[in-house]
Each structure stands twice: as C-alpha cells, then as structure tokens.
PDB file of C-alpha atoms in Angstrom:
ATOM      1  CA  MET A 428     113.788 146.530  81.023  1.00 57.00           C
ATOM      2  CA  ALA A 429     110.131 145.557  81.040  1.00 69.00           C
ATOM      3  CA  GLU A 430     107.958 146.760  83.891  1.00 79.00           C
ATOM      4  CA  VAL A 431     105.928 144.281  85.924  1.00 81.00           C
ATOM      5  CA  ASN A 432     103.273 144.897  88.567  1.00 83.00           C
ATOM      6  CA  LEU A 433     104.742 144.082  91.958  1.00 79.00           C
ATOM      7  CA  SER A 434     101.739 141.897  92.818  1.00 82.00           C
ATOM      8  CA  ASP A 435     102.223 139.923  89.568  1.00 86.00           C
ATOM      9  CA  LEU A 436     105.890 139.415  90.471  1.00 83.00           C
ATOM     10  CA  PHE A 437     104.972 138.033  93.909  1.00 84.00           C
ATOM     11  CA  THR A 438     102.312 135.793  92.342  1.00 87.00           C
ATOM     12  CA  ALA A 439     104.880 134.371  89.896  1.00 88.00           C
ATOM     13  CA  ILE A 440     107.409 133.798  92.703  1.00 85.00           C
ATOM     14  CA  SER A 441     104.755 132.103  94.831  1.00 83.00           C
ATOM     15  CA  GLN A 442     103.730 129.816  91.959  1.00 89.00           C
ATOM     16  CA  ALA A 443     107.373 128.917  91.258  1.00 88.00           C
ATOM     17  CA  MET A 444     107.896 128.000  94.926  1.00 83.00           C
ATOM     18  CA  LEU A 445     104.727 125.879  94.928  1.00 83.00           C
ATOM     19  CA  ASP A 446     105.854 124.088  91.755  1.00 89.00           C
ATOM     20  CA  ALA A 447     109.300 123.441  93.279  1.00 85.00           C
ATOM     21  CA  HIS A 448     107.763 122.071  96.483  1.00 81.00           C
ATOM     22  CA  GLN A 449     105.474 119.738  94.515  1.00 85.00           C
ATOM     23  CA  ALA A 450     108.414 118.518  92.403  1.00 87.00           C
ATOM     24  CA  VAL A 451     110.445 117.758  95.543  1.00 82.00           C
ATOM     25  CA  THR A 452     107.501 115.907  97.105  1.00 81.00           C
ATOM     26  CA  ARG A 453     106.934 113.859  93.933  1.00 85.00           C
ATOM     27  CA  SER A 454     110.626 112.997  93.795  1.00 85.00           C
ATOM     28  CA  MET A 455     110.652 111.829  97.418  1.00 82.00           C
ATOM     29  CA  LEU A 456     107.549 109.694  96.829  1.00 82.00           C
ATOM     30  CA  ASP A 457     109.093 108.128  93.734  1.00 84.00           C
ATOM     31  CA  GLN A 458     112.230 107.362  95.733  1.00 84.00           C
ATOM     32  CA  TYR A 459     110.138 105.819  98.523  1.00 84.00           C
ATOM     33  CA  TRP A 460     108.591 103.293  96.109  1.00 87.00           C
ATOM     34  CA  ASP A 461     112.103 102.095  95.188  1.00 89.00           C
ATOM     35  CA  TYR A 462     112.081 100.193  98.505  1.00 90.00           C
ATOM     36  CA  PHE A 463     109.377  97.862  97.152  1.00 91.00           C
ATOM     37  CA  ARG A 464     109.358  95.365  94.297  1.00 91.00           C
ATOM     38  CA  PRO A 465     106.377  94.083  92.311  1.00 89.00           C
ATOM     39  CA  SER A 466     105.320  90.507  92.921  1.00 85.00           C
ATOM     40  CA  ARG A 467     102.484  88.068  92.307  1.00 80.00           C
ATOM     41  CA  LEU A 468     101.053  86.830  95.608  1.00 75.00           C
ATOM     42  CA  PRO A 469      98.332  84.282  96.394  1.00 76.00           C
ATOM     43  CA  ARG A 470      94.931  85.754  97.232  1.00 70.00           C
ATOM     44  CA  ASP A 471      93.933  85.610 100.893  1.00 65.00           C
ATOM     45  CA  GLY A 472      97.150  83.801 101.874  1.00 58.00           C
ATOM     46  CA  ARG A 473      96.004  80.445 100.438  1.00 57.00           C
ATOM     47  CA  MET A 474      98.111  78.351  98.134  1.00 52.00           C
ATOM     48  CA  ALA A 475      98.011  79.852  94.677  1.00 49.00           C
ATOM     49  CA  SER A 476      96.616  77.947  91.791  1.00 55.00           C
ATOM     50  CA  ALA A 477      96.045  79.233  88.279  1.00 54.00           C
ATOM     51  CA  GLY A 478      94.164  82.545  88.352  1.00 58.00           C
ATOM     52  CA  GLU A 479      94.271  82.971  92.142  1.00 75.00           C
ATOM     53  CA  THR A 480      97.180  85.403  92.343  1.00 75.00           C
ATOM     54  CA  GLU A 481      97.178  89.168  92.493  1.00 81.00           C
ATOM     55  CA  ASP A 482      99.696  91.935  91.903  1.00 83.00           C
ATOM     56  CA  ALA A 483     101.307  93.304  95.048  1.00 84.00           C
ATOM     57  CA  LEU A 484     104.274  95.331  96.205  1.00 86.00           C
ATOM     58  CA  VAL A 485     106.644  93.501  98.522  1.00 88.00           C
ATOM     59  CA  PRO A 486     109.205  95.369 100.636  1.00 90.00           C
ATOM     60  CA  VAL A 487     112.858  94.894  99.737  1.00 92.00           C
ATOM     61  CA  THR A 488     114.505  93.231 102.735  1.00 92.00           C
ATOM     62  CA  ARG A 489     117.989  92.561 104.040  1.00 91.00           C
ATOM     63  CA  LYS A 490     119.102  89.844 106.430  1.00 91.00           C
ATOM     64  CA  VAL A 491     120.271  91.114 109.805  1.00 87.00           C
ATOM     65  CA  VAL A 492     122.148  88.717 112.061  1.00 88.00           C
ATOM     66  CA  ILE A 493     121.918  89.176 115.827  1.00 87.00           C
ATOM     67  CA  PRO A 494     124.859  87.472 117.579  1.00 87.00           C
ATOM     68  CA  THR A 495     124.615  85.648 120.885  1.00 87.00           C
ATOM     69  CA  PRO A 496     125.589  87.642 123.982  1.00 85.00           C
ATOM     70  CA  ASP A 497     128.976  85.938 124.141  1.00 86.00           C
ATOM     71  CA  GLY A 498     129.577  86.655 120.438  1.00 81.00           C
ATOM     72  CA  ASN A 499     130.200  82.999 119.554  1.00 85.00           C
ATOM     73  CA  GLY A 500     127.214  82.249 117.388  1.00 84.00           C
ATOM     74  CA  VAL A 501     123.995  83.491 115.939  1.00 84.00           C
ATOM     75  CA  PHE A 502     121.134  84.279 118.291  1.00 87.00           C
ATOM     76  CA  SER A 503     118.668  85.211 115.568  1.00 88.00           C
ATOM     77  CA  GLU A 504     118.398  86.128 111.900  1.00 90.00           C
ATOM     78  CA  LEU A 505     115.861  88.723 110.860  1.00 89.00           C
ATOM     79  CA  SER A 506     114.629  89.771 107.453  1.00 90.00           C
ATOM     80  CA  VAL A 507     114.305  93.554 107.862  1.00 89.00           C
ATOM     81  CA  PRO A 508     112.436  95.673 105.279  1.00 90.00           C
ATOM     82  CA  LEU A 509     114.719  98.506 104.140  1.00 88.00           C
ATOM     83  CA  VAL A 510     111.785 100.889 104.165  1.00 86.00           C
ATOM     84  CA  THR A 511     111.808 100.740 107.985  1.00 84.00           C
ATOM     85  CA  LEU A 512     115.242 102.359 107.948  1.00 81.00           C
ATOM     86  CA  VAL A 513     114.164 105.293 105.763  1.00 77.00           C
ATOM     87  CA  HIS A 514     113.247 108.695 107.158  1.00 73.00           C
ATOM     88  CA  HIS A 515     109.514 109.026 106.470  1.00 66.00           C
ATOM     89  CA  ASN A 516     109.197 112.797 106.651  1.00 65.00           C
ATOM     90  CA  THR A 517     109.217 114.347 103.224  1.00 61.00           C
ATOM     91  CA  PHE A 518     111.881 116.804 102.240  1.00 63.00           C
ATOM     92  CA  GLY A 519     110.557 120.353 101.981  1.00 67.00           C
ATOM     93  CA  LEU A 520     111.592 123.846 101.166  1.00 72.00           C
ATOM     94  CA  ASP A 521     111.921 125.507 104.568  1.00 77.00           C
ATOM     95  CA  GLN A 522     113.354 128.784 103.327  1.00 81.00           C
ATOM     96  CA  VAL A 523     113.921 130.401  99.951  1.00 82.00           C
ATOM     97  CA  LYS A 524     116.007 133.545  99.471  1.00 86.00           C
ATOM     98  CA  LEU A 525     115.602 135.609  96.346  1.00 84.00           C
ATOM     99  CA  ARG A 526     117.925 138.506  95.561  1.00 86.00           C
ATOM    100  CA  MET A 527     117.141 140.925  92.765  1.00 84.00           C
ATOM    101  CA  ARG A 528     117.874 144.432  91.596  1.00 84.00           C
ATOM    102  CA  VAL A 529     114.829 146.552  90.869  1.00 82.00           C
ATOM    103  CA  SER A 530     113.770 150.060  90.069  1.00 82.00           C
ATOM    104  CA  ALA A 531     110.253 151.046  91.066  1.00 79.00           C
ATOM    105  CA  SER A 532     107.786 153.345  89.335  1.00 79.00           C
ATOM    106  CA  VAL A 533     104.123 154.359  89.429  1.00 79.00           C
ATOM    107  CA  ASP A 534     102.195 155.352  86.280  1.00 79.00           C
ATOM    108  CA  ARG A 535      99.695 157.543  88.121  1.00 79.00           C
ATOM    109  CA  ALA A 536      99.119 158.702  91.681  1.00 83.00           C
ATOM    110  CA  GLY A 537      97.565 155.871  93.680  1.00 79.00           C
ATOM    111  CA  GLY A 538      98.292 153.391  90.871  1.00 78.00           C
ATOM    112  CA  PRO A 539      99.944 150.022  91.299  1.00 79.00           C
ATOM    113  CA  LEU A 540     103.644 149.873  91.993  1.00 77.00           C
ATOM    114  CA  LYS A 541     105.580 148.556  89.024  1.00 82.00           C
ATOM    115  CA  VAL A 542     109.099 147.224  89.122  1.00 80.00           C
ATOM    116  CA  SER A 543     111.738 146.731  86.485  1.00 81.00           C
ATOM    117  CA  LEU A 544     114.170 143.893  87.077  1.00 77.00           C
ATOM    118  CA  ALA A 545     117.849 144.323  86.298  1.00 77.00           C
ATOM    119  CA  PRO A 546     120.775 141.912  86.517  1.00 76.00           C
ATOM    120  CA  LEU A 547     122.457 141.752  89.896  1.00 73.00           C
ATOM    121  CA  ARG A 548     125.562 143.893  90.227  1.00 68.00           C
ATOM    122  CA  ARG A 549     128.890 142.272  89.751  1.00 65.00           C
ATOM    123  CA  GLN A 550     130.741 141.598  92.963  1.00 65.00           C
ATOM    124  CA  ASN A 551     134.445 141.856  93.563  1.00 64.00           C
ATOM    125  CA  ARG A 552     136.391 139.118  95.292  1.00 64.00           C
ATOM    126  CA  HIS A 553     135.494 140.581  98.709  1.00 63.00           C
ATOM    127  CA  GLY A 554     131.740 140.214  98.048  1.00 59.00           C
ATOM    128  CA  MET A 555     131.207 143.963  97.647  1.00 59.00           C
ATOM    129  CA  ALA A 556     129.260 145.483  94.743  1.00 57.00           C
ATOM    130  CA  ASP A 557     131.518 146.533  91.909  1.00 57.00           C
ATOM    131  CA  ASP A 558     130.409 149.940  90.575  1.00 55.00           C
ATOM    132  CA  ALA A 559     132.727 149.761  87.583  1.00 55.00           C
ATOM    133  CA  PRO A 560     131.218 150.284  84.134  1.00 54.00           C
ATOM    134  CA  ASP A 561     129.536 147.265  82.539  1.00 53.00           C
ATOM    135  CA  THR A 562     130.933 145.439  79.510  1.00 56.00           C
ATOM    136  CA  ALA A 563     129.456 148.089  77.168  1.00 58.00           C
ATOM    137  CA  GLY A 564     131.336 150.816  79.049  1.00 57.00           C
ATOM    138  CA  GLN A 565     128.156 152.265  80.611  1.00 56.00           C
ATOM    139  CA  PRO A 566     128.015 152.891  84.363  1.00 52.00           C
ATOM    140  CA  GLU A 567     125.408 150.765  86.100  1.00 53.00           C
ATOM    141  CA  GLU A 568     122.119 152.463  86.992  1.00 57.00           C
ATOM    142  CA  PRO A 569     121.416 153.205  90.662  1.00 59.00           C
ATOM    143  CA  ASP A 570     118.701 150.578  91.129  1.00 74.00           C
ATOM    144  CA  GLN A 571     117.941 149.062  94.512  1.00 80.00           C
ATOM    145  CA  GLU A 572     119.048 145.555  95.365  1.00 83.00           C
ATOM    146  CA  ILE A 573     116.534 143.705  97.521  1.00 83.00           C
ATOM    147  CA  GLU A 574     116.454 140.270  99.122  1.00 86.00           C
ATOM    148  CA  LEU A 575     113.163 138.490  99.759  1.00 83.00           C
ATOM    149  CA  VAL A 576     113.113 135.625 102.251  1.00 85.00           C
ATOM    150  CA  PHE A 577     110.195 133.198 102.157  1.00 80.00           C
ATOM    151  CA  LYS A 578     109.886 130.894 105.173  1.00 80.00           C
ATOM    152  CA  ARG A 579     107.561 127.957 105.561  1.00 74.00           C
ATOM    153  CA  GLU A 580     105.444 127.980 108.689  1.00 73.00           C
ATOM    154  CA  ALA A 581     105.229 124.968 110.959  1.00 67.00           C
ATOM    155  CA  PRO A 582     102.147 122.852 110.293  1.00 61.00           C
ATOM    156  CA  ALA A 583      99.168 123.112 112.589  1.00 61.00           C
ATOM    157  CA  GLU A 584      99.443 120.914 115.692  1.00 65.00           C
ATOM    158  CA  GLY A 585      96.636 118.632 114.510  1.00 59.00           C
ATOM    159  CA  ILE A 586      98.462 117.886 111.250  1.00 61.00           C
ATOM    160  CA  SER A 587     101.699 117.228 113.165  1.00 62.00           C
ATOM    161  CA  ARG A 588      99.960 114.722 115.416  1.00 66.00           C
ATOM    162  CA  ILE A 589      98.329 112.939 112.487  1.00 67.00           C
ATOM    163  CA  THR A 590     101.701 112.715 110.727  1.00 67.00           C
ATOM    164  CA  THR A 591     103.442 111.462 113.881  1.00 70.00           C
ATOM    165  CA  GLU A 592     100.833 108.782 114.509  1.00 68.00           C
ATOM    166  CA  ALA A 593     100.880 107.676 110.862  1.00 67.00           C
ATOM    167  CA  VAL A 594     104.685 107.266 110.975  1.00 67.00           C
ATOM    168  CA  LYS A 595     104.388 105.218 114.187  1.00 68.00           C
ATOM    169  CA  LEU A 596     102.134 102.753 112.347  1.00 63.00           C
ATOM    170  CA  LEU A 597     104.908 102.089 109.820  1.00 57.00           C
TER     171      LEU A 597
END
C-alpha cells in the first residue's frame, strides 16, 4: 500500500467532488436547452425579407385546452412552453459519504500524518465485517475503517433571494 499525506487525500476528494458537481450542473444545463429549438426569426418583429432574419431559440410548446365550466366545449386553447413546467433549480450534490479503510503513520515526530488505503473489508450477509482470511489465505490487517460525510451548506440568504427572484421572472 502506498502512503499518502492526509491533506493530499482530502484535497483529491475535494477536487473530485467539485468535478462531480460541475458535471451535474453542465448536464442539467444541457437538458434545459432541450426545451428550445433553433429557428430563424425576423429582426425587430417586422416581416422578414431576404437577409433580415436572425438565429433564435424558440421554446417548444404544447397545446393546452381549457374546457368551459359546464364541460361542453372549449373555453380557451393555450400554447404553453414546456420550459415553464420544468423545475428551474439545478440538481446538486447535497451530501457525499466516503467509506475507506486506512492505517495511519508518521515519519517523524511532529511530521504530517500519512495514511495507507486498503480495500474495504468483506461483509457477510448481515452487513457485519467478515474477519475471515482473504483469498490468498492471509488474515486481514487491523486497519481502521472510517466514513467521511461531506455536506453542502445552504447558500447565503442574498444568493437565495437572487435565485428566487430570477426564477419568478421565468
């Protein structure tokens, strides 16, 4: 087992969580754009003639029929953009749990704590650690199994208000 500085291990875990969060955010943004289609529209709302159009994204819509109160007819037909029915808050990683088995060491007094990572212990069908010998017939070493829980904090109130107001505009 290779030894790693504990601070380097936490830095790597932190970077992996940041990368995962960015990937999830990018995925949600890409999915959001699926509710729009490209189109050529006239500039400034005037009738288009040659060369007076521009590229634009137009929301994908569905027809919604509102019946009359007595149910015997159509009161109104609306063309509703599907994007209005989508949850606008991005998906995020609220909590990440990381379980690992480690043995700790220090090269010199006052030196940095180093850890060696080992595979997690096998568990029996009751979820308890199985202390039986491994596949090579060697008993497993008495390392410590730890669980790290990373939780995302709530955003500052100012950011929450900005987000809320921005969603209201949609």
